[in-house]
Amino acid sequence: MSATTSEEDPWPVRTVARKIAEWVDRLGAVWVEGQLAQVNARSGTAFLTLRDPAADISLQLTAPSSLVRDAGGAVTEGSRVIVHGKPSFYLGRGTLSLRVDRIRAVGLGELLARIERLRRLLAAEGLFDPALKRRPPLLPHTIGLVTGRDSAAEHDVVRNATSRWPAVRFRIENVAVQGGLAVEQVVGALRALDRDPDVEVIVLARGGGSVEDLLPFSDETLCRAVATCRTPVVSAIGHEPDTPLVDHVADVRCSTPTEAGRSLVPDLAEETARISGLRDRARRALHGWVDREQHRLDDLRRRPVLADPLRIVTSREGEIADARTAAHRAVLRRLDRSSSELEHLGARLAALGPTATLARGYAIVQLADRTDDDVPPLLRSVADAPAGTGLRIRVADGAVAATVTTTPDPET
């Protein structure tokens, strides 16, 4: 479609609409897969809305009502279908639609095969890694709950949690849990709860259903949204055999909403009984310890050294007295021996010294006037005296003193 208009020569609306219709009409027929969000087949022409489950995009379909009736239960709201049709532009309203001539429901085997391929893809990216799993807090401040409005899953989670811990708080986000709007609403609620600082754990809860009913919880967009949450996520989808992909991505997987309600908070009665039991154990342990220490003190007090502290002093007192007596005797004996040895040495010294000789009348004579030597020489006999030497003997008080003098006269 070439642009041959200008501000001075614009095209009318009908011309633009016709040219768009001509351009769309040149497009060929296509196969399209999606999820039916709305089905209206009351008149001869059925009007359907085909929605992309992974994005907020939809496409209007038109088909003969007989085509929809012949498809039976395959063409219902929420069904996954594959349609074949040709794009067309309706001039009257200026809308684009897909004129459908064939509708085929996506089979269960095909759905399961697609889920399996997505499972392998997410596992290869590490979204199922156990190391990434976070443990929810023991007693969360607020629990975020994403579930259907007035659903049995909501009642199961809330009832079981409040019966175990009456003070538990919930922030509930009611969303569509199946159909074409489920993924978008669940992802929006999940992100809103993740931004709330009071919410410490988020629960995705839904009752059981067919594979088609649980298909939103195996959607790639929802799985990636759960993986990016900063808050721990608990998945409680369906019953025990149901395992949508979000179970593998979530931090905790509960088989049913009832189990989720029981695992979110501790049981008040059990915790009270546990605390009481721990207190009793602590009391018994403390009493046992005190009793053991008391017995130990009693044993120590019964020991002789503590029962009679002076006993050891008394018993050692006699030993000390005996030791002192023995030491005194040893010292006396030593003094006696030393005194005897001293007297013996004195007698020997007196016998060898000049005192005894002098006592018998002998004298020791020294020259007194010799000045050439410091000590006068010993005069042993008169013959040894030099010429002019005189001997003067003086007796006083029983002592004899002799003095040798030298005179000029030899005859003196």
Coordinates of N, CA, C and O in Angstrom, one line a residue, residues 234-321:
V234 N 5.9 -21.2 48.3 CA 5.4 -22.5 48.6 C 4.4 -22.9 47.5 O 3.4 -22.1 47.3
S235 N 4.5 -24.0 46.9 CA 3.6 -24.4 45.9 C 2.7 -25.5 46.4 O 3.1 -26.5 46.9
A236 N 1.3 -25.2 46.4 CA 0.3 -26.2 46.9 C -0.7 -26.3 45.8 O -1.8 -25.8 46.0
I237 N -0.4 -27.0 44.7 CA -1.3 -27.0 43.5 C -1.8 -28.5 43.4 O -1.1 -29.4 43.3
G238 N -3.2 -28.6 43.3 CA -3.8 -29.9 43.1 C -3.7 -30.8 44.2 O -3.6 -30.5 45.4
H239 N -3.6 -32.1 43.8 CA -3.5 -33.2 44.8 C -2.1 -33.9 44.7 O -1.2 -33.4 43.9
E240 N -1.9 -34.9 45.4 CA -0.6 -35.6 45.5 C -0.1 -36.0 44.1 O 1.1 -35.7 43.8
P241 N -0.8 -36.6 43.2 CA -0.3 -37.0 41.9 C 0.0 -35.8 41.0 O 0.8 -35.9 40.0
D242 N -0.6 -34.6 41.2 CA -0.4 -33.5 40.3 C 1.0 -32.8 40.6 O 1.3 -32.5 41.7
T243 N 1.8 -32.7 39.5 CA 3.1 -32.1 39.7 C 3.3 -31.1 38.5 O 4.0 -31.4 37.6
P244 N 2.7 -29.9 38.6 CA 3.0 -28.9 37.6 C 4.4 -28.4 37.7 O 5.1 -28.6 38.8
L245 N 4.9 -27.7 36.7 CA 6.3 -27.3 36.7 C 6.6 -26.3 37.8 O 7.8 -26.2 38.3
V246 N 5.6 -25.5 38.3 CA 5.9 -24.6 39.4 C 6.3 -25.3 40.7 O 7.0 -24.7 41.5
D247 N 5.9 -26.6 40.8 CA 6.3 -27.3 42.0 C 7.8 -27.5 42.0 O 8.4 -27.5 43.1
H248 N 8.4 -27.7 40.9 CA 9.9 -27.8 40.8 C 10.7 -26.5 41.0 O 11.8 -26.5 41.5
V249 N 10.0 -25.4 40.7 CA 10.7 -24.1 40.8 C 10.5 -23.5 42.2 O 11.4 -22.9 42.7
A250 N 9.4 -23.8 42.8 CA 9.1 -23.2 44.1 C 10.2 -23.7 45.1 O 10.8 -24.8 45.0
D251 N 10.3 -23.0 46.2 CA 11.2 -23.3 47.3 C 10.7 -24.5 48.1 O 11.6 -25.4 48.5
V252 N 9.4 -24.6 48.3 CA 8.8 -25.8 49.0 C 7.6 -26.3 48.2 O 6.8 -25.5 47.7
R253 N 7.5 -27.6 48.1 CA 6.4 -28.2 47.4 C 5.5 -28.9 48.4 O 6.0 -29.8 49.1
C254 N 4.2 -28.6 48.5 CA 3.3 -29.3 49.3 C 2.3 -30.0 48.4 O 1.8 -29.4 47.4
S255 N 1.9 -31.2 48.8 CA 1.1 -32.0 47.9 C -0.3 -31.5 47.8 O -1.0 -31.6 46.8
T256 N -0.8 -30.8 48.9 CA -2.2 -30.3 48.9 C -2.2 -28.9 49.6 O -1.3 -28.7 50.4
P257 N -3.2 -28.1 49.4 CA -3.3 -26.9 50.2 C -3.5 -27.2 51.7 O -3.0 -26.4 52.5
T258 N -4.1 -28.3 52.1 CA -4.2 -28.6 53.5 C -2.8 -28.8 54.1 O -2.5 -28.3 55.2
E259 N -1.9 -29.5 53.4 CA -0.5 -29.7 53.9 C 0.2 -28.4 54.0 O 1.0 -28.2 54.9
A260 N -0.1 -27.5 53.0 CA 0.6 -26.2 53.1 C 0.2 -25.4 54.3 O 1.0 -24.8 55.0
G261 N -1.1 -25.5 54.6 CA -1.6 -24.8 55.9 C -0.9 -25.3 57.1 O -0.7 -24.6 58.1
R262 N -0.7 -26.6 57.1 CA -0.1 -27.2 58.3 C 1.4 -27.0 58.4 O 2.0 -27.0 59.5
S263 N 2.1 -26.8 57.3 CA 3.5 -26.6 57.3 C 4.0 -25.2 57.4 O 5.2 -24.9 57.6
L264 N 3.0 -24.2 57.2 CA 3.4 -22.8 57.2 C 3.8 -22.3 58.6 O 4.7 -21.5 58.8
V265 N 3.1 -22.8 59.6 CA 3.3 -22.3 61.0 C 3.4 -23.5 61.9 O 2.9 -24.6 61.6
P266 N 4.1 -23.4 63.0 CA 4.1 -24.5 64.0 C 2.8 -24.6 64.8 O 2.0 -23.7 64.8
D267 N 2.6 -25.8 65.4 CA 1.4 -26.0 66.1 C 1.6 -25.5 67.6 O 2.5 -25.8 68.3
L268 N 0.6 -24.6 67.9 CA 0.8 -23.9 69.2 C 0.8 -24.9 70.4 O 1.5 -24.8 71.3
A269 N -0.2 -25.9 70.3 CA -0.2 -26.9 71.4 C 1.1 -27.7 71.5 O 1.6 -28.0 72.6
E270 N 1.6 -28.1 70.3 CA 2.8 -28.9 70.3 C 4.0 -28.1 70.8 O 4.8 -28.6 71.6
E271 N 4.0 -26.8 70.4 CA 5.2 -26.0 70.9 C 5.0 -25.7 72.4 O 6.0 -25.7 73.1
T272 N 3.8 -25.5 72.9 CA 3.6 -25.3 74.3 C 4.1 -26.6 75.1 O 4.7 -26.5 76.1
A273 N 3.6 -27.7 74.6 CA 4.0 -29.0 75.2 C 5.5 -29.2 75.1 O 6.2 -29.6 76.1
R274 N 6.1 -28.8 74.0 CA 7.6 -28.9 73.9 C 8.3 -28.0 74.8 O 9.3 -28.4 75.5
I275 N 7.8 -26.8 75.0 CA 8.5 -25.9 75.9 C 8.3 -26.4 77.3 O 9.3 -26.3 78.1
S276 N 7.1 -26.9 77.7 CA 6.9 -27.4 79.0 C 7.9 -28.6 79.3 O 8.4 -28.7 80.3
G277 N 8.0 -29.5 78.2 CA 8.9 -30.6 78.4 C 10.3 -30.2 78.6 O 11.1 -30.7 79.4
L278 N 10.7 -29.1 77.8 CA 12.1 -28.6 77.9 C 12.4 -28.0 79.3 O 13.4 -28.1 79.9
R279 N 11.3 -27.3 79.8 CA 11.5 -26.7 81.1 C 11.6 -27.8 82.2 O 12.4 -27.7 83.1
D280 N 10.8 -28.9 82.0 CA 10.9 -30.0 83.0 C 12.3 -30.6 82.9 O 12.9 -30.9 84.0
R281 N 12.8 -30.8 81.7 CA 14.1 -31.4 81.5 C 15.2 -30.5 82.1 O 16.1 -31.0 82.8
A282 N 15.0 -29.2 81.9 CA 16.0 -28.3 82.5 C 16.0 -28.3 84.0 O 17.0 -28.2 84.7
R283 N 14.7 -28.3 84.5 CA 14.6 -28.4 86.0 C 15.2 -29.6 86.6 O 16.0 -29.6 87.6
R284 N 14.9 -30.8 85.9 CA 15.5 -32.0 86.4 C 17.0 -32.0 86.3 O 17.7 -32.5 87.2
A285 N 17.5 -31.5 85.2 CA 18.9 -31.4 85.0 C 19.6 -30.5 86.0 O 20.7 -30.9 86.6
L286 N 19.0 -29.4 86.3 CA 19.5 -28.5 87.4 C 19.5 -29.1 88.7 O 20.5 -29.0 89.5
H287 N 18.4 -29.8 89.1 CA 18.3 -30.4 90.4 C 19.3 -31.5 90.5 O 20.0 -31.7 91.5
G288 N 19.5 -32.3 89.4 CA 20.5 -33.4 89.4 C 21.9 -32.8 89.6 O 22.7 -33.4 90.3
W289 N 22.2 -31.7 88.9 CA 23.5 -31.1 89.1 C 23.7 -30.6 90.5 O 24.8 -30.8 91.0
V290 N 22.7 -30.0 91.0 CA 22.9 -29.5 92.4 C 23.0 -30.6 93.4 O 23.9 -30.6 94.3
D291 N 22.3 -31.7 93.2 CA 22.4 -32.9 94.1 C 23.8 -33.5 94.0 O 24.5 -33.8 95.0
R292 N 24.3 -33.6 92.7 CA 25.7 -34.1 92.6 C 26.7 -33.3 93.3 O 27.7 -33.8 93.9
E293 N 26.6 -32.0 93.1 CA 27.6 -31.1 93.7 C 27.4 -31.1 95.2 O 28.4 -31.0 95.9
Q294 N 26.2 -31.2 95.7 CA 26.0 -31.3 97.2 C 26.7 -32.6 97.7 O 27.3 -32.6 98.8
H295 N 26.5 -33.7 97.0 CA 27.1 -35.0 97.5 C 28.7 -34.8 97.4 O 29.4 -35.3 98.3
R296 N 29.1 -34.1 96.4 CA 30.6 -33.9 96.3 C 31.1 -33.1 97.5 O 32.2 -33.4 98.0
L297 N 30.4 -32.0 97.8 CA 30.8 -31.2 99.0 C 30.7 -32.0 100.3 O 31.6 -31.9 101.1
D298 N 29.7 -32.8 100.4 CA 29.6 -33.7 101.6 C 30.8 -34.6 101.7 O 31.3 -34.8 102.8
D299 N 31.1 -35.2 100.6 CA 32.3 -36.1 100.6 C 33.6 -35.4 101.0 O 34.4 -35.9 101.7
L300 N 33.7 -34.2 100.4 CA 34.9 -33.4 100.8 C 34.9 -33.1 102.3 O 36.0 -33.1 102.9
R301 N 33.7 -32.7 102.8 CA 33.7 -32.3 104.2 C 34.0 -33.5 105.1 O 34.5 -33.3 106.2
R302 N 33.6 -34.7 104.6 CA 33.9 -35.9 105.5 C 35.4 -36.4 105.4 O 35.7 -37.3 106.2
R303 N 36.1 -35.8 104.6 CA 37.6 -36.2 104.6 C 38.3 -35.7 105.8 O 37.9 -34.7 106.4
P304 N 39.2 -36.5 106.4 CA 39.9 -36.2 107.6 C 40.5 -34.8 107.6 O 40.5 -34.1 108.6
V305 N 41.1 -34.4 106.5 CA 41.8 -33.1 106.4 C 40.8 -32.0 106.6 O 41.2 -30.9 107.1
L306 N 39.6 -32.1 106.2 CA 38.6 -31.1 106.4 C 37.8 -31.3 107.7 O 37.3 -30.3 108.3
A307 N 37.5 -32.5 108.1 CA 36.8 -32.8 109.3 C 37.6 -32.3 110.5 O 37.0 -31.7 111.5
D308 N 38.9 -32.5 110.6 CA 39.8 -32.0 111.7 C 41.0 -31.4 111.1 O 42.1 -32.0 110.9
P309 N 41.0 -30.1 110.7 CA 42.1 -29.5 110.0 C 43.4 -29.4 110.8 O 44.5 -29.4 110.3
L310 N 43.3 -29.4 112.2 CA 44.5 -29.3 113.1 C 45.1 -30.7 113.3 O 46.1 -30.8 114.0
R311 N 44.4 -31.7 112.8 CA 45.0 -33.1 113.1 C 46.3 -33.2 112.5 O 47.2 -33.8 113.1
I312 N 46.5 -32.8 111.3 CA 47.8 -32.9 110.6 C 48.9 -32.1 111.3 O 50.0 -32.5 111.4
V313 N 48.4 -30.9 111.9 CA 49.4 -30.1 112.6 C 49.8 -30.8 113.9 O 51.0 -30.8 114.3
T314 N 48.8 -31.4 114.6 CA 49.1 -32.0 115.8 C 50.0 -33.2 115.6 O 51.0 -33.5 116.4
S315 N 49.7 -34.0 114.5 CA 50.5 -35.2 114.3 C 52.0 -34.8 113.9 O 52.9 -35.5 114.2
R316 N 52.1 -33.6 113.3 CA 53.5 -33.2 112.9 C 54.2 -32.5 114.0 O 55.4 -32.3 114.0
E317 N 53.5 -32.1 115.1 CA 54.1 -31.4 116.2 C 55.1 -32.2 116.9 O 56.2 -31.8 117.2
G318 N 54.8 -33.5 117.2 CA 55.7 -34.4 117.9 C 57.0 -34.6 117.0 O 58.1 -34.7 117.5
E319 N 56.7 -34.8 115.7 CA 57.9 -35.0 114.8 C 58.8 -33.8 114.8 O 60.0 -34.0 114.8
I320 N 58.2 -32.6 114.8 CA 59.0 -31.4 114.8 C 59.8 -31.3 116.2 O 61.0 -31.0 116.2
A321 N 59.2 -31.7 117.3 CA 59.9 -31.6 118.6 C 61.0 -32.6 118.6 O 62.1 -32.3 119.1

